Short mmCIF file of N, CA and C in Angstrom, two decimals:
data_model
loop_
_atom_site.label_atom_id
_atom_site.label_comp_id
_atom_site.label_asym_id
_atom_site.label_seq_id
_atom_site.Cartn_x
_atom_site.Cartn_y
_atom_site.Cartn_z
N LEU A 1 -22.32 26.92 -5.98
CA LEU A 1 -23.45 26.21 -5.39
C LEU A 1 -23.22 24.71 -5.46
N ALA A 2 -23.70 24.03 -4.46
CA ALA A 2 -23.51 22.59 -4.39
C ALA A 2 -24.70 21.79 -4.91
N ASN A 3 -25.88 22.44 -5.00
CA ASN A 3 -27.06 21.70 -5.45
C ASN A 3 -28.17 22.68 -5.83
N PRO A 4 -29.26 22.17 -6.40
CA PRO A 4 -30.35 23.05 -6.84
C PRO A 4 -31.03 23.80 -5.69
N GLN A 5 -30.87 23.32 -4.46
CA GLN A 5 -31.50 23.98 -3.32
C GLN A 5 -30.72 25.21 -2.86
N GLY A 6 -29.56 25.45 -3.44
CA GLY A 6 -28.78 26.63 -3.11
C GLY A 6 -27.78 26.45 -1.99
N ASN A 7 -27.57 25.21 -1.56
CA ASN A 7 -26.59 24.97 -0.50
C ASN A 7 -25.18 25.23 -1.00
N VAL A 8 -24.32 25.65 -0.10
CA VAL A 8 -22.92 25.84 -0.45
C VAL A 8 -22.07 24.87 0.35
N GLN A 9 -21.01 24.40 -0.26
CA GLN A 9 -20.07 23.46 0.34
C GLN A 9 -18.67 23.90 -0.06
N PRO A 10 -17.62 23.40 0.60
CA PRO A 10 -16.27 23.72 0.16
C PRO A 10 -16.07 23.32 -1.30
N ALA A 11 -15.56 24.23 -2.10
CA ALA A 11 -15.44 24.02 -3.54
C ALA A 11 -14.53 22.85 -3.90
N VAL A 12 -13.55 22.58 -3.06
CA VAL A 12 -12.59 21.53 -3.40
C VAL A 12 -13.18 20.13 -3.28
N THR A 13 -14.26 19.97 -2.55
CA THR A 13 -14.83 18.63 -2.35
C THR A 13 -16.16 18.42 -3.05
N THR A 14 -16.65 19.43 -3.74
CA THR A 14 -18.02 19.36 -4.26
C THR A 14 -18.07 19.69 -5.74
N ALA A 15 -18.76 18.85 -6.50
CA ALA A 15 -19.03 19.19 -7.89
C ALA A 15 -19.94 20.41 -7.92
N GLY A 16 -19.59 21.36 -8.75
CA GLY A 16 -20.39 22.58 -8.82
C GLY A 16 -21.74 22.34 -9.47
N TRP A 17 -22.69 23.17 -9.11
CA TRP A 17 -24.04 23.11 -9.67
C TRP A 17 -24.31 24.42 -10.41
N SER A 18 -24.92 24.31 -11.58
CA SER A 18 -25.40 25.48 -12.31
C SER A 18 -26.75 25.11 -12.92
N GLN A 19 -27.35 26.04 -13.64
CA GLN A 19 -28.63 25.75 -14.29
C GLN A 19 -28.53 24.59 -15.27
N ASN A 20 -27.31 24.30 -15.72
CA ASN A 20 -27.10 23.18 -16.66
C ASN A 20 -26.93 21.84 -15.95
N GLY A 21 -26.95 21.85 -14.61
CA GLY A 21 -26.78 20.62 -13.84
C GLY A 21 -25.44 20.59 -13.13
N TYR A 22 -25.09 19.43 -12.62
CA TYR A 22 -23.83 19.27 -11.90
C TYR A 22 -22.67 19.21 -12.88
N GLU A 23 -21.52 19.72 -12.45
CA GLU A 23 -20.34 19.61 -13.30
C GLU A 23 -19.90 18.15 -13.33
N SER A 24 -19.36 17.75 -14.46
CA SER A 24 -18.88 16.38 -14.62
C SER A 24 -17.62 16.17 -13.79
N MET A 25 -17.25 14.92 -13.58
CA MET A 25 -16.01 14.62 -12.85
C MET A 25 -14.82 15.21 -13.60
N ALA A 26 -14.82 15.14 -14.91
CA ALA A 26 -13.72 15.72 -15.69
C ALA A 26 -13.66 17.23 -15.49
N ASP A 27 -14.81 17.90 -15.49
CA ASP A 27 -14.84 19.35 -15.26
C ASP A 27 -14.42 19.69 -13.83
N TYR A 28 -14.86 18.89 -12.87
CA TYR A 28 -14.46 19.09 -11.48
C TYR A 28 -12.94 19.00 -11.34
N ARG A 29 -12.36 17.94 -11.90
CA ARG A 29 -10.91 17.76 -11.83
C ARG A 29 -10.18 18.91 -12.52
N ALA A 30 -10.68 19.34 -13.67
CA ALA A 30 -10.05 20.44 -14.40
C ALA A 30 -10.12 21.74 -13.60
N ARG A 31 -11.23 21.98 -12.91
CA ARG A 31 -11.39 23.19 -12.10
C ARG A 31 -10.41 23.20 -10.93
N ILE A 32 -10.32 22.08 -10.24
CA ILE A 32 -9.41 21.99 -9.09
C ILE A 32 -7.96 22.10 -9.56
N LYS A 33 -7.61 21.43 -10.65
CA LYS A 33 -6.25 21.51 -11.19
C LYS A 33 -5.91 22.94 -11.58
N ALA A 34 -6.84 23.62 -12.23
CA ALA A 34 -6.60 25.02 -12.63
C ALA A 34 -6.40 25.90 -11.40
N ASP A 35 -7.18 25.68 -10.35
CA ASP A 35 -7.01 26.45 -9.11
C ASP A 35 -5.63 26.21 -8.50
N PHE A 36 -5.22 24.96 -8.42
CA PHE A 36 -3.91 24.64 -7.85
C PHE A 36 -2.79 25.23 -8.70
N ASP A 37 -2.91 25.09 -10.02
CA ASP A 37 -1.88 25.63 -10.91
C ASP A 37 -1.79 27.14 -10.81
N ALA A 38 -2.93 27.83 -10.75
CA ALA A 38 -2.94 29.29 -10.65
C ALA A 38 -2.33 29.74 -9.32
N SER A 39 -2.69 29.07 -8.24
CA SER A 39 -2.13 29.42 -6.93
C SER A 39 -0.62 29.22 -6.91
N ALA A 40 -0.17 28.08 -7.42
CA ALA A 40 1.26 27.79 -7.44
C ALA A 40 2.01 28.81 -8.30
N SER A 41 1.43 29.18 -9.42
CA SER A 41 2.05 30.17 -10.30
C SER A 41 2.19 31.53 -9.61
N GLN A 42 1.14 31.96 -8.93
CA GLN A 42 1.19 33.24 -8.22
C GLN A 42 2.24 33.22 -7.11
N LEU A 43 2.30 32.14 -6.36
CA LEU A 43 3.29 32.04 -5.29
C LEU A 43 4.71 32.00 -5.86
N ARG A 44 4.90 31.29 -6.97
CA ARG A 44 6.21 31.22 -7.61
C ARG A 44 6.64 32.60 -8.09
N GLU A 45 5.70 33.35 -8.67
CA GLU A 45 5.98 34.73 -9.12
C GLU A 45 6.40 35.61 -7.96
N GLN A 46 5.69 35.52 -6.85
CA GLN A 46 5.93 36.39 -5.70
C GLN A 46 7.17 36.01 -4.89
N THR A 47 7.48 34.73 -4.83
CA THR A 47 8.56 34.29 -3.94
C THR A 47 9.77 33.73 -4.66
N GLY A 48 9.60 33.39 -5.92
CA GLY A 48 10.69 32.75 -6.65
C GLY A 48 10.81 31.26 -6.39
N ARG A 49 9.90 30.73 -5.62
CA ARG A 49 9.92 29.30 -5.30
C ARG A 49 8.53 28.70 -5.47
N ALA A 50 8.50 27.47 -5.92
CA ALA A 50 7.22 26.78 -6.07
C ALA A 50 6.77 26.26 -4.70
N PRO A 51 5.48 26.34 -4.41
CA PRO A 51 4.98 25.82 -3.13
C PRO A 51 5.04 24.30 -3.12
N ARG A 52 5.28 23.74 -1.94
CA ARG A 52 5.28 22.29 -1.77
C ARG A 52 4.22 21.86 -0.76
N ILE A 53 3.57 22.84 -0.14
CA ILE A 53 2.60 22.58 0.92
C ILE A 53 1.28 23.26 0.57
N LEU A 54 0.18 22.60 0.87
CA LEU A 54 -1.15 23.17 0.67
C LEU A 54 -1.92 23.05 1.99
N VAL A 55 -2.59 24.11 2.38
CA VAL A 55 -3.46 24.07 3.55
C VAL A 55 -4.89 24.05 3.03
N TRP A 56 -5.64 23.04 3.39
CA TRP A 56 -7.00 22.88 2.87
C TRP A 56 -7.93 23.93 3.46
N PRO A 57 -8.56 24.74 2.60
CA PRO A 57 -9.56 25.68 3.12
C PRO A 57 -10.68 24.92 3.83
N TYR A 58 -11.04 25.37 4.99
CA TYR A 58 -12.07 24.74 5.82
C TYR A 58 -11.69 23.32 6.25
N GLY A 59 -10.46 22.91 5.97
CA GLY A 59 -10.03 21.57 6.32
C GLY A 59 -10.63 20.49 5.43
N ALA A 60 -11.30 20.90 4.36
CA ALA A 60 -12.02 19.96 3.50
C ALA A 60 -11.14 19.48 2.35
N PHE A 61 -11.12 18.17 2.14
CA PHE A 61 -10.40 17.59 1.02
C PHE A 61 -10.96 16.20 0.75
N ASN A 62 -10.59 15.64 -0.37
CA ASN A 62 -10.94 14.26 -0.69
C ASN A 62 -9.75 13.65 -1.44
N GLN A 63 -9.84 12.39 -1.78
CA GLN A 63 -8.71 11.71 -2.42
C GLN A 63 -8.38 12.33 -3.78
N THR A 64 -9.39 12.72 -4.53
CA THR A 64 -9.15 13.35 -5.83
C THR A 64 -8.34 14.63 -5.65
N ALA A 65 -8.73 15.45 -4.68
CA ALA A 65 -8.00 16.69 -4.43
C ALA A 65 -6.58 16.41 -3.96
N LEU A 66 -6.40 15.40 -3.11
CA LEU A 66 -5.04 15.01 -2.68
C LEU A 66 -4.18 14.62 -3.87
N ASP A 67 -4.74 13.82 -4.76
CA ASP A 67 -4.00 13.38 -5.95
C ASP A 67 -3.64 14.57 -6.84
N LEU A 68 -4.58 15.51 -7.01
CA LEU A 68 -4.32 16.68 -7.84
C LEU A 68 -3.30 17.61 -7.20
N ALA A 69 -3.34 17.75 -5.89
CA ALA A 69 -2.35 18.57 -5.19
C ALA A 69 -0.95 17.98 -5.38
N ARG A 70 -0.86 16.68 -5.22
CA ARG A 70 0.43 16.00 -5.41
C ARG A 70 0.93 16.21 -6.84
N ALA A 71 0.05 16.05 -7.82
CA ALA A 71 0.43 16.24 -9.22
C ALA A 71 0.86 17.68 -9.50
N ALA A 72 0.32 18.64 -8.74
CA ALA A 72 0.66 20.05 -8.92
C ALA A 72 1.94 20.42 -8.16
N GLY A 73 2.59 19.43 -7.54
CA GLY A 73 3.84 19.68 -6.84
C GLY A 73 3.70 20.01 -5.37
N MET A 74 2.50 19.75 -4.81
CA MET A 74 2.26 20.01 -3.39
C MET A 74 1.91 18.70 -2.68
N PRO A 75 2.93 17.89 -2.39
CA PRO A 75 2.66 16.58 -1.79
C PRO A 75 2.32 16.62 -0.31
N TYR A 76 2.53 17.76 0.34
CA TYR A 76 2.26 17.88 1.77
C TYR A 76 1.07 18.79 1.98
N THR A 77 0.09 18.32 2.74
CA THR A 77 -1.10 19.14 2.99
C THR A 77 -1.41 19.15 4.49
N PHE A 78 -1.97 20.28 4.93
CA PHE A 78 -2.36 20.43 6.33
C PHE A 78 -3.87 20.37 6.44
N THR A 79 -4.34 19.56 7.38
CA THR A 79 -5.77 19.35 7.59
C THR A 79 -6.19 19.97 8.92
N LEU A 80 -7.45 19.87 9.23
CA LEU A 80 -7.95 20.27 10.55
C LEU A 80 -8.16 19.07 11.45
N ALA A 81 -7.79 17.88 10.96
CA ALA A 81 -7.91 16.67 11.78
C ALA A 81 -6.95 16.78 12.95
N GLU A 82 -7.43 16.45 14.14
CA GLU A 82 -6.57 16.53 15.32
C GLU A 82 -5.84 15.21 15.53
N GLY A 83 -4.64 15.31 16.04
CA GLY A 83 -3.88 14.11 16.36
C GLY A 83 -2.40 14.31 16.15
N LEU A 84 -1.66 13.35 16.63
CA LEU A 84 -0.21 13.39 16.49
C LEU A 84 0.20 12.88 15.12
N ASN A 85 1.28 13.42 14.60
CA ASN A 85 1.87 12.94 13.36
C ASN A 85 3.09 12.10 13.72
N LYS A 86 3.31 11.06 12.94
CA LYS A 86 4.44 10.17 13.20
C LYS A 86 5.48 10.34 12.09
N LEU A 87 6.72 10.04 12.40
CA LEU A 87 7.77 10.10 11.39
C LEU A 87 7.46 9.17 10.23
N SER A 88 6.74 8.09 10.49
CA SER A 88 6.41 7.12 9.45
C SER A 88 5.26 7.59 8.55
N ASP A 89 4.55 8.66 8.94
CA ASP A 89 3.47 9.19 8.10
C ASP A 89 4.05 9.79 6.82
N SER A 90 3.30 9.76 5.76
CA SER A 90 3.78 10.28 4.47
C SER A 90 3.84 11.80 4.43
N GLY A 91 3.06 12.46 5.28
CA GLY A 91 3.00 13.92 5.23
C GLY A 91 1.95 14.43 4.27
N SER A 92 1.27 13.52 3.58
CA SER A 92 0.27 13.98 2.61
C SER A 92 -0.93 14.61 3.30
N THR A 93 -1.19 14.23 4.55
CA THR A 93 -2.28 14.84 5.33
C THR A 93 -1.80 15.05 6.76
N VAL A 94 -1.18 16.19 7.00
CA VAL A 94 -0.64 16.50 8.32
C VAL A 94 -1.77 16.92 9.25
N ARG A 95 -1.86 16.26 10.40
CA ARG A 95 -2.87 16.59 11.39
C ARG A 95 -2.37 17.73 12.27
N ARG A 96 -3.27 18.34 13.02
CA ARG A 96 -2.87 19.42 13.92
C ARG A 96 -2.89 18.90 15.36
N TYR A 97 -2.11 19.55 16.18
CA TYR A 97 -2.07 19.24 17.60
C TYR A 97 -2.17 20.57 18.32
N LEU A 98 -3.30 20.82 18.95
CA LEU A 98 -3.53 22.11 19.59
C LEU A 98 -2.84 22.17 20.94
N LEU A 99 -2.07 23.22 21.13
CA LEU A 99 -1.44 23.46 22.42
C LEU A 99 -2.27 24.47 23.18
N GLU A 100 -2.62 24.11 24.38
CA GLU A 100 -3.40 25.01 25.22
C GLU A 100 -2.58 25.35 26.45
N GLU A 101 -3.08 26.26 27.24
CA GLU A 101 -2.36 26.71 28.42
C GLU A 101 -1.93 25.56 29.32
N ASP A 102 -2.79 24.58 29.47
CA ASP A 102 -2.49 23.48 30.38
C ASP A 102 -1.78 22.31 29.69
N THR A 103 -1.42 22.46 28.45
CA THR A 103 -0.75 21.37 27.72
C THR A 103 0.73 21.36 28.02
#
């Protein structure tokens, strides 16, 4: 939950809400780090290789999540932002370019 009203938001961008109140920034960072570490561990177990790319669920992310993904060994992330990517871009937030029939 994102707030006392029961709204839900993407977990990676929102401090969680419980009857005890909002999670602290330290708890938020620890939760996201644990999620990234667990995902990377499972992928490493299954494939023998550590992931280097993360696709943001719902396209939602923030700078804290970007920093934590990079620290977890995933410096490249895919967003839902539309647009062209340039060779000079860092790759930390890769945009999408939709190809349609008339493209």
